[in-house]
């Protein structure tokens, strides 16, 4: 790559400007060195109006195919419904664009495999899936300590994704297409466990769940609280908990246990460093939502992707989840759902 090409800003198009897409768009527009947000796409006029008002005059499209035709877009940033990811990644690669796509790659394993096969035809293009926990400073610090051998050989991860109860129950409305609690939430813990344990393949899983508050989930075979055990081929283990009904806030944390020590990541989901001392005792407030907890991770994830693409083929900057990692996360998430519904352990 020439020096001029290496220093040119990466021209990005964001696709999907919903709950999370707006956050990504603002990061890409204002907080990522080397990035230029030149285009945005949403089928909804109100979301394009938001982009007109908020972003630095990107070209706006209501149709993804038109954005892909835009020769001045180098990379697309997909924050669209999960059911669209696989085909949109394939279309982006065929159009010659690098791709970042939010998790999960797909809810369907055959679709995941199709994306991997297609991506293999475009080795000069980068494609990564947004498992942003890898970029959270505390998770990254734990990863580095494990790499440095500080806890000996890691063999067990306990990890949870627990959201504050949303009385509106948006996830009940999305239940038909979200894939259920394990593919929507635990998929992050699955990726974290594999990342911290050296990328093992799963061998057998067992899952169970309860509907604590949101009865509407039953007709979709889904639950608002789920637990699971995953055995890996190399003898390592993971235990997962997912919840949509916490009273105190978003309480996402993990623990990794090794032969010479253990690391706990984010056990107290502190909103800040203030402690309240009163007649009820001593306490701190909690991060209300996943975005408050992982705001820094989303930003670092975007910076790493841009740096990686600018580093060119063979760049080692990127630490994000590969398509193969995302496929394995879907494979395990699907098996957990199957176990929940059958009441049986599932051998993969
Ligand atoms: N990493 C995380 O922790 C995390 C958190 C939340 C959501 N997500 C993922 O992000 C994705 C989006 O989630 P969300 O909560 O923002 O959903 P959302 O429904 O709020 O937003 C979806 C967006 O996609 C747009 N859209 C729909 N069809 C489209 C099409 N054909 N072409 C272009 N745009 C289209 C919609 O207009 C909307 O802007 C999902 O895949 C979800 O799994 C990840």
GROMACS .gro file of C-alpha atoms and ligand atoms in nm:
model
  392
    1UNK     CA    1   0.000   0.000   0.000
    2UNK     CA    2   0.132   0.346  -0.088
    3UNK     CA    3   0.195   0.601   0.188
    4UNK     CA    4  -0.086   0.819   0.048
    5UNK     CA    5  -0.337   0.534   0.056
    6UNK     CA    6  -0.225   0.437   0.405
    7UNK     CA    7  -0.294   0.783   0.545
    8UNK     CA    8  -0.620   0.852   0.357
    9UNK     CA    9  -0.921   0.851   0.583
   10UNK     CA   10  -1.142   0.543   0.567
   11UNK     CA   11  -1.478   0.640   0.416
   12UNK     CA   12  -1.760   0.465   0.597
   13UNK     CA   13  -2.130   0.413   0.539
   14UNK     CA   14  -2.347   0.323   0.838
   15UNK     CA   15  -2.653   0.109   0.772
   16UNK     CA   16  -2.934   0.103   1.029
   17UNK     CA   17  -2.993   0.403   1.254
   18UNK     CA   18  -3.201   0.248   1.530
   19UNK     CA   19  -3.133   0.205   1.901
   20UNK     CA   20  -2.765   0.115   1.854
   21UNK     CA   21  -2.697   0.246   1.502
   22UNK     CA   22  -2.727   0.609   1.614
   23UNK     CA   23  -2.458   0.549   1.877
   24UNK     CA   24  -2.223   0.387   1.627
   25UNK     CA   25  -2.287   0.666   1.375
   26UNK     CA   26  -2.194   0.938   1.625
   27UNK     CA   27  -1.876   0.753   1.722
   28UNK     CA   28  -1.774   0.710   1.357
   29UNK     CA   29  -1.855   1.071   1.272
   30UNK     CA   30  -1.683   1.242   1.563
   31UNK     CA   31  -1.463   1.012   1.771
   32UNK     CA   32  -1.266   0.779   1.548
   33UNK     CA   33  -0.933   0.908   1.412
   34UNK     CA   34  -0.882   0.813   1.049
   35UNK     CA   35  -1.254   0.762   0.983
   36UNK     CA   36  -1.492   0.972   0.774
   37UNK     CA   37  -1.862   0.893   0.792
   38UNK     CA   38  -1.965   0.976   0.434
   39UNK     CA   39  -2.296   0.788   0.402
   40UNK     CA   40  -2.587   0.657   0.608
   41UNK     CA   41  -2.879   0.433   0.518
   42UNK     CA   42  -3.217   0.373   0.676
   43UNK     CA   43  -3.555   0.287   0.524
   44UNK     CA   44  -3.720   0.522   0.776
   45UNK     CA   45  -3.749   0.894   0.700
   46UNK     CA   46  -3.740   0.987   1.071
   47UNK     CA   47  -3.403   0.814   1.106
   48UNK     CA   48  -3.266   0.986   0.796
   49UNK     CA   49  -3.392   1.318   0.940
   50UNK     CA   50  -3.198   1.239   1.259
   51UNK     CA   51  -2.888   1.177   1.044
   52UNK     CA   52  -2.941   1.507   0.858
   53UNK     CA   53  -2.960   1.694   1.190
   54UNK     CA   54  -2.684   1.511   1.378
   55UNK     CA   55  -2.417   1.386   1.141
   56UNK     CA   56  -2.170   1.592   0.935
   57UNK     CA   57  -2.371   1.591   0.607
   58UNK     CA   58  -2.338   1.230   0.494
   59UNK     CA   59  -2.502   1.114   0.172
   60UNK     CA   60  -2.834   0.959   0.278
   61UNK     CA   61  -2.988   0.647   0.125
   62UNK     CA   62  -3.316   0.469   0.189
   63UNK     CA   63  -3.196   0.157   0.008
   64UNK     CA   64  -2.887  -0.050   0.101
   65UNK     CA   65  -2.817  -0.139  -0.265
   66UNK     CA   66  -2.776   0.231  -0.345
   67UNK     CA   67  -2.525   0.276  -0.065
   68UNK     CA   68  -2.330  -0.021  -0.201
   69UNK     CA   69  -2.324   0.146  -0.543
   70UNK     CA   70  -2.156   0.451  -0.387
   71UNK     CA   71  -1.797   0.425  -0.511
   72UNK     CA   72  -1.679   0.665  -0.241
   73UNK     CA   73  -1.767   0.426   0.041
   74UNK     CA   74  -1.477   0.200   0.143
   75UNK     CA   75  -1.644   0.014   0.430
   76UNK     CA   76  -1.996  -0.049   0.557
   77UNK     CA   77  -2.103  -0.056   0.920
   78UNK     CA   78  -2.410  -0.277   0.963
   79UNK     CA   79  -2.638  -0.213   1.261
   80UNK     CA   80  -2.947  -0.370   1.110
   81UNK     CA   81  -3.185  -0.642   1.235
   82UNK     CA   82  -2.999  -0.969   1.294
   83UNK     CA   83  -3.201  -1.155   1.029
   84UNK     CA   84  -3.047  -0.929   0.758
   85UNK     CA   85  -2.680  -0.952   0.859
   86UNK     CA   86  -2.566  -1.253   0.656
   87UNK     CA   87  -2.695  -1.139   0.317
   88UNK     CA   88  -2.590  -0.778   0.380
   89UNK     CA   89  -2.233  -0.889   0.458
   90UNK     CA   90  -2.219  -1.097   0.139
   91UNK     CA   91  -2.356  -0.806  -0.066
   92UNK     CA   92  -2.098  -0.568   0.085
   93UNK     CA   93  -1.806  -0.799   0.006
   94UNK     CA   94  -1.931  -0.846  -0.352
   95UNK     CA   95  -1.942  -0.468  -0.384
   96UNK     CA   96  -1.578  -0.450  -0.275
   97UNK     CA   97  -1.639  -0.300   0.071
   98UNK     CA   98  -1.484  -0.392   0.406
   99UNK     CA   99  -1.752  -0.484   0.660
  100UNK     CA  100  -1.816  -0.436   1.027
  101UNK     CA  101  -2.142  -0.603   1.135
  102UNK     CA  102  -2.313  -0.606   1.471
  103UNK     CA  103  -2.358  -0.940   1.646
  104UNK     CA  104  -2.484  -1.202   1.581
  105UNK     CA  105  -2.352  -1.303   1.238
  106UNK     CA  106  -2.676  -1.493   1.181
  107UNK     CA  107  -2.920  -1.698   1.385
  108UNK     CA  108  -2.888  -1.973   1.124
  109UNK     CA  109  -2.576  -2.188   1.109
  110UNK     CA  110  -2.603  -2.261   0.735
  111UNK     CA  111  -2.618  -1.886   0.673
  112UNK     CA  112  -2.303  -1.838   0.885
  113UNK     CA  113  -2.123  -2.101   0.679
  114UNK     CA  114  -2.235  -1.936   0.357
  115UNK     CA  115  -2.086  -1.603   0.471
  116UNK     CA  116  -1.754  -1.766   0.559
  117UNK     CA  117  -1.735  -1.937   0.219
  118UNK     CA  118  -1.814  -1.613   0.041
  119UNK     CA  119  -1.567  -1.411   0.252
  120UNK     CA  120  -1.289  -1.654   0.163
  121UNK     CA  121  -1.321  -1.527  -0.195
  122UNK     CA  122  -1.229  -1.173  -0.081
  123UNK     CA  123  -0.917  -1.211   0.138
  124UNK     CA  124  -0.821  -0.847   0.074
  125UNK     CA  125  -1.141  -0.728   0.247
  126UNK     CA  126  -1.185  -0.727   0.625
  127UNK     CA  127  -1.502  -0.856   0.785
  128UNK     CA  128  -1.557  -0.854   1.160
  129UNK     CA  129  -1.847  -0.908   1.396
  130UNK     CA  130  -1.920  -0.667   1.681
  131UNK     CA  131  -1.846  -0.857   2.000
  132UNK     CA  132  -1.747  -0.533   2.166
  133UNK     CA  133  -1.668  -0.678   2.510
  134UNK     CA  134  -1.325  -0.769   2.371
  135UNK     CA  135  -1.255  -0.394   2.355
  136UNK     CA  136  -1.374  -0.303   2.704
  137UNK     CA  137  -1.059  -0.190   2.892
  138UNK     CA  138  -1.126  -0.426   3.187
  139UNK     CA  139  -1.195  -0.732   2.970
  140UNK     CA  140  -0.888  -0.647   2.761
  141UNK     CA  141  -0.674  -0.616   3.075
  142UNK     CA  142  -0.794  -0.959   3.191
  143UNK     CA  143  -0.713  -1.104   2.847
  144UNK     CA  144  -0.361  -0.957   2.860
  145UNK     CA  145  -0.304  -1.094   3.213
  146UNK     CA  146  -0.411  -1.441   3.101
  147UNK     CA  147  -0.181  -1.417   2.798
  148UNK     CA  148   0.103  -1.324   3.035
  149UNK     CA  149   0.034  -1.639   3.239
  150UNK     CA  150  -0.074  -1.455   3.556
  151UNK     CA  151  -0.342  -1.712   3.650
  152UNK     CA  152  -0.170  -2.020   3.515
  153UNK     CA  153  -0.381  -2.222   3.274
  154UNK     CA  154  -0.737  -2.086   3.252
  155UNK     CA  155  -0.995  -2.365   3.250
  156UNK     CA  156  -1.330  -2.219   3.359
  157UNK     CA  157  -1.528  -1.903   3.274
  158UNK     CA  158  -1.842  -1.790   3.457
  159UNK     CA  159  -2.008  -1.508   3.268
  160UNK     CA  160  -2.338  -1.324   3.277
  161UNK     CA  161  -2.536  -1.070   3.079
  162UNK     CA  162  -2.807  -0.926   3.298
  163UNK     CA  163  -3.021  -0.635   3.184
  164UNK     CA  164  -3.229  -0.401   3.396
  165UNK     CA  165  -3.594  -0.493   3.372
  166UNK     CA  166  -3.763  -0.306   3.088
  167UNK     CA  167  -4.129  -0.288   3.188
  168UNK     CA  168  -4.213  -0.203   2.827
  169UNK     CA  169  -4.064  -0.544   2.731
  170UNK     CA  170  -3.920  -0.445   2.391
  171UNK     CA  171  -3.762  -0.792   2.376
  172UNK     CA  172  -4.110  -0.951   2.383
  173UNK     CA  173  -4.191  -0.760   2.062
  174UNK     CA  174  -3.860  -0.880   1.910
  175UNK     CA  175  -3.893  -1.238   2.044
  176UNK     CA  176  -4.007  -1.382   1.712
  177UNK     CA  177  -3.685  -1.270   1.540
  178UNK     CA  178  -3.424  -1.223   1.818
  179UNK     CA  179  -3.338  -1.594   1.842
  180UNK     CA  180  -3.420  -1.593   2.214
  181UNK     CA  181  -3.222  -1.499   2.521
  182UNK     CA  182  -2.920  -1.720   2.451
  183UNK     CA  183  -2.862  -1.600   2.093
  184UNK     CA  184  -2.947  -1.239   2.175
  185UNK     CA  185  -2.764  -1.199   2.510
  186UNK     CA  186  -2.553  -1.504   2.602
  187UNK     CA  187  -2.388  -1.493   2.260
  188UNK     CA  188  -2.161  -1.223   2.412
  189UNK     CA  189  -2.066  -1.448   2.705
  190UNK     CA  190  -2.001  -1.736   2.467
  191UNK     CA  191  -1.759  -1.520   2.271
  192UNK     CA  192  -1.593  -1.392   2.591
  193UNK     CA  193  -1.551  -1.747   2.724
  194UNK     CA  194  -1.394  -1.875   2.402
  195UNK     CA  195  -1.172  -1.567   2.373
  196UNK     CA  196  -1.042  -1.598   2.731
  197UNK     CA  197  -1.001  -1.976   2.712
  198UNK     CA  198  -0.805  -1.989   2.384
  199UNK     CA  199  -1.089  -2.037   2.133
  200UNK     CA  200  -1.198  -2.394   2.217
  201UNK     CA  201  -1.481  -2.567   2.028
  202UNK     CA  202  -1.792  -2.669   2.221
  203UNK     CA  203  -1.866  -3.037   2.281
  204UNK     CA  204  -2.185  -3.049   2.491
  205UNK     CA  205  -2.426  -2.797   2.644
  206UNK     CA  206  -2.719  -2.794   2.883
  207UNK     CA  207  -2.956  -2.502   2.940
  208UNK     CA  208  -3.262  -2.425   3.148
  209UNK     CA  209  -3.472  -2.116   3.199
  210UNK     CA  210  -3.755  -1.942   3.380
  211UNK     CA  211  -4.013  -1.678   3.295
  212UNK     CA  212  -3.994  -1.452   3.599
  213UNK     CA  213  -4.190  -1.150   3.473
  214UNK     CA  214  -4.257  -1.144   3.099
  215UNK     CA  215  -4.529  -1.401   3.027
  216UNK     CA  216  -4.547  -1.293   2.661
  217UNK     CA  217  -4.219  -1.478   2.595
  218UNK     CA  218  -4.377  -1.820   2.648
  219UNK     CA  219  -4.546  -1.836   2.308
  220UNK     CA  220  -4.202  -1.794   2.145
  221UNK     CA  221  -4.045  -2.069   2.358
  222UNK     CA  222  -3.829  -1.800   2.518
  223UNK     CA  223  -3.752  -1.708   2.882
  224UNK     CA  224  -3.645  -1.393   3.066
  225UNK     CA  225  -3.385  -1.574   3.280
  226UNK     CA  226  -3.162  -1.855   3.156
  227UNK     CA  227  -2.869  -2.059   3.284
  228UNK     CA  228  -2.635  -2.287   3.092
  229UNK     CA  229  -2.327  -2.504   3.109
  230UNK     CA  230  -2.094  -2.554   2.814
  231UNK     CA  231  -1.822  -2.820   2.794
  232UNK     CA  232  -1.544  -2.765   2.544
  233UNK     CA  233  -1.350  -3.028   2.349
  234UNK     CA  234  -1.028  -2.955   2.539
  235UNK     CA  235  -1.192  -3.016   2.879
  236UNK     CA  236  -1.246  -2.647   2.960
  237UNK     CA  237  -1.582  -2.528   3.092
  238UNK     CA  238  -1.813  -2.227   3.085
  239UNK     CA  239  -2.119  -2.136   3.293
  240UNK     CA  240  -2.359  -1.870   3.172
  241UNK     CA  241  -2.644  -1.666   3.320
  242UNK     CA  242  -2.866  -1.430   3.122
  243UNK     CA  243  -3.142  -1.212   3.261
  244UNK     CA  244  -3.381  -0.945   3.137
  245UNK     CA  245  -3.530  -0.870   3.479
  246UNK     CA  246  -3.268  -0.719   3.711
  247UNK     CA  247  -3.393  -0.451   3.951
  248UNK     CA  248  -3.061  -0.266   3.992
  249UNK     CA  249  -2.924  -0.205   3.641
  250UNK     CA  250  -2.720  -0.370   3.367
  251UNK     CA  251  -2.503  -0.615   3.558
  252UNK     CA  252  -2.271  -0.776   3.307
  253UNK     CA  253  -1.971  -0.948   3.457
  254UNK     CA  254  -1.737  -1.241   3.408
  255UNK     CA  255  -1.488  -1.449   3.602
  256UNK     CA  256  -1.208  -1.664   3.468
  257UNK     CA  257  -1.051  -1.930   3.686
  258UNK     CA  258  -0.706  -2.073   3.625
  259UNK     CA  259  -0.465  -2.317   3.785
  260UNK     CA  260  -0.273  -2.035   3.959
  261UNK     CA  261  -0.541  -1.773   4.025
  262UNK     CA  262  -0.864  -1.615   3.905
  263UNK     CA  263  -0.976  -1.284   3.757
  264UNK     CA  264  -1.314  -1.118   3.814
  265UNK     CA  265  -1.421  -0.857   3.559
  266UNK     CA  266  -1.680  -0.594   3.647
  267UNK     CA  267  -1.841  -0.764   3.947
  268UNK     CA  268  -1.983  -0.443   4.089
  269UNK     CA  269  -2.147  -0.262   3.793
  270UNK     CA  270  -2.061   0.080   3.932
  271UNK     CA  271  -2.209   0.382   3.754
  272UNK     CA  272  -1.924   0.595   3.891
  273UNK     CA  273  -1.696   0.624   4.194
  274UNK     CA  274  -1.950   0.776   4.435
  275UNK     CA  275  -2.059   0.579   4.742
  276UNK     CA  276  -2.378   0.674   4.921
  277UNK     CA  277  -2.367   0.643   5.302
  278UNK     CA  278  -2.710   0.667   5.467
  279UNK     CA  279  -2.951   0.487   5.699
  280UNK     CA  280  -2.980   0.203   5.445
  281UNK     CA  281  -2.605   0.136   5.455
  282UNK     CA  282  -2.327   0.200   5.202
  283UNK     CA  283  -2.389   0.154   4.831
  284UNK     CA  284  -2.319   0.279   4.478
  285UNK     CA  285  -2.545   0.334   4.180
  286UNK     CA  286  -2.523   0.096   3.881
  287UNK     CA  287  -2.487   0.130   3.506
  288UNK     CA  288  -2.848   0.145   3.382
  289UNK     CA  289  -2.801  -0.008   3.035
  290UNK     CA  290  -2.556  -0.207   2.822
  291UNK     CA  291  -2.463   0.109   2.642
  292UNK     CA  292  -2.363   0.291   2.961
  293UNK     CA  293  -2.157  -0.011   3.064
  294UNK     CA  294  -1.987  -0.059   2.726
  295UNK     CA  295  -1.970   0.294   2.581
  296UNK     CA  296  -1.589   0.286   2.582
  297UNK     CA  297  -1.585  -0.064   2.431
  298UNK     CA  298  -1.800   0.047   2.134
  299UNK     CA  299  -1.563   0.337   2.073
  300UNK     CA  300  -1.245   0.128   2.099
  301UNK     CA  301  -1.401  -0.137   1.872
  302UNK     CA  302  -1.460   0.126   1.602
  303UNK     CA  303  -1.108   0.265   1.637
  304UNK     CA  304  -0.957  -0.084   1.611
  305UNK     CA  305  -1.154  -0.167   1.296
  306UNK     CA  306  -1.049   0.153   1.121
  307UNK     CA  307  -0.685   0.111   1.227
  308UNK     CA  308  -0.693  -0.248   1.108
  309UNK     CA  309  -0.829  -0.167   0.763
  310UNK     CA  310  -0.581   0.116   0.728
  311UNK     CA  311  -0.303  -0.122   0.824
  312UNK     CA  312  -0.383  -0.316   0.508
  313UNK     CA  313  -0.384  -0.689   0.439
  314UNK     CA  314  -0.205  -0.888   0.707
  315UNK     CA  315  -0.257  -0.613   0.963
  316UNK     CA  316  -0.233  -0.740   1.318
  317UNK     CA  317  -0.412  -0.441   1.470
  318UNK     CA  318  -0.752  -0.601   1.465
  319UNK     CA  319  -0.844  -0.797   1.778
  320UNK     CA  320  -1.214  -0.829   1.702
  321UNK     CA  321  -1.415  -1.145   1.650
  322UNK     CA  322  -1.359  -1.315   1.317
  323UNK     CA  323  -1.640  -1.462   1.112
  324UNK     CA  324  -1.529  -1.806   1.236
  325UNK     CA  325  -1.558  -1.691   1.600
  326UNK     CA  326  -1.906  -1.558   1.526
  327UNK     CA  327  -2.007  -1.885   1.359
  328UNK     CA  328  -1.899  -2.081   1.668
  329UNK     CA  329  -2.094  -1.841   1.892
  330UNK     CA  330  -2.409  -1.903   1.686
  331UNK     CA  331  -2.346  -2.280   1.688
  332UNK     CA  332  -2.330  -2.280   2.069
  333UNK     CA  333  -2.619  -2.034   2.108
  334UNK     CA  334  -2.841  -2.249   1.887
  335UNK     CA  335  -2.752  -2.558   2.090
  336UNK     CA  336  -2.844  -2.375   2.413
  337UNK     CA  337  -3.181  -2.282   2.268
  338UNK     CA  338  -3.237  -2.641   2.159
  339UNK     CA  339  -3.144  -2.766   2.507
  340UNK     CA  340  -3.378  -2.514   2.673
  341UNK     CA  341  -3.667  -2.629   2.458
  342UNK     CA  342  -3.599  -3.004   2.477
  343UNK     CA  343  -3.491  -3.023   2.841
  344UNK     CA  344  -3.200  -3.243   2.726
  345UNK     CA  345  -2.825  -3.191   2.703
  346UNK     CA  346  -2.717  -3.130   2.342
  347UNK     CA  347  -2.400  -3.283   2.196
  348UNK     CA  348  -2.254  -3.071   1.919
  349LIG     N1  349  -2.329  -0.536   2.068
  349LIG     C1  350  -2.436  -0.524   2.146
  349LIG     O1  351  -2.429  -0.533   2.269
  349LIG     C2  352  -2.568  -0.498   2.084
  349LIG     C3  353  -2.668  -0.433   2.156
  349LIG     C4  354  -2.789  -0.405   2.092
  349LIG     C5  355  -2.811  -0.447   1.963
  349LIG     N2  356  -2.712  -0.514   1.896
  349LIG     C6  357  -2.734  -0.561   1.758
  349LIG     O2  358  -2.748  -0.448   1.673
  349LIG     C7  359  -2.843  -0.476   1.570
  349LIG     C8  360  -2.947  -0.364   1.568
  349LIG     O3  361  -3.010  -0.358   1.693
  349LIG     P1  362  -3.097  -0.232   1.737
  349LIG     O4  363  -3.136  -0.256   1.879
  349LIG     O5  364  -3.028  -0.105   1.701
  349LIG     O6  365  -3.227  -0.252   1.643
  349LIG     P2  366  -3.330  -0.141   1.588
  349LIG     O7  367  -3.450  -0.216   1.547
  349LIG     O8  368  -3.344  -0.031   1.688
  349LIG     O9  369  -3.255  -0.081   1.460
  349LIG     C9  370  -3.249  -0.149   1.336
  349LIG    C10  371  -3.221  -0.048   1.227
  349LIG    O10  372  -3.212  -0.115   1.100
  349LIG    C11  373  -3.285  -0.040   1.004
  349LIG     N3  374  -3.325  -0.129   0.894
  349LIG    C12  375  -3.423  -0.223   0.893
  349LIG     N4  376  -3.425  -0.284   0.773
  349LIG    C13  377  -3.324  -0.229   0.698
  349LIG    C14  378  -3.275  -0.252   0.567
  349LIG     N5  379  -3.331  -0.344   0.486
  349LIG     N6  380  -3.170  -0.177   0.523
  349LIG    C15  381  -3.113  -0.085   0.603
  349LIG     N7  382  -3.157  -0.059   0.729
  349LIG    C16  383  -3.260  -0.132   0.776
  349LIG    C17  384  -3.403   0.017   1.083
  349LIG    O11  385  -3.461   0.127   1.018
  349LIG    C18  386  -3.329   0.058   1.210
  349LIG    O12  387  -3.265   0.180   1.187
  349LIG    C19  388  -2.900  -0.615   1.601
  349LIG    O13  389  -2.837  -0.709   1.519
  349LIG    C20  390  -2.862  -0.640   1.746
  349LIG    O14  391  -2.838  -0.779   1.773
  349LIG    C21  392  -2.592  -0.539   1.953
   0.00000   0.00000   0.00000
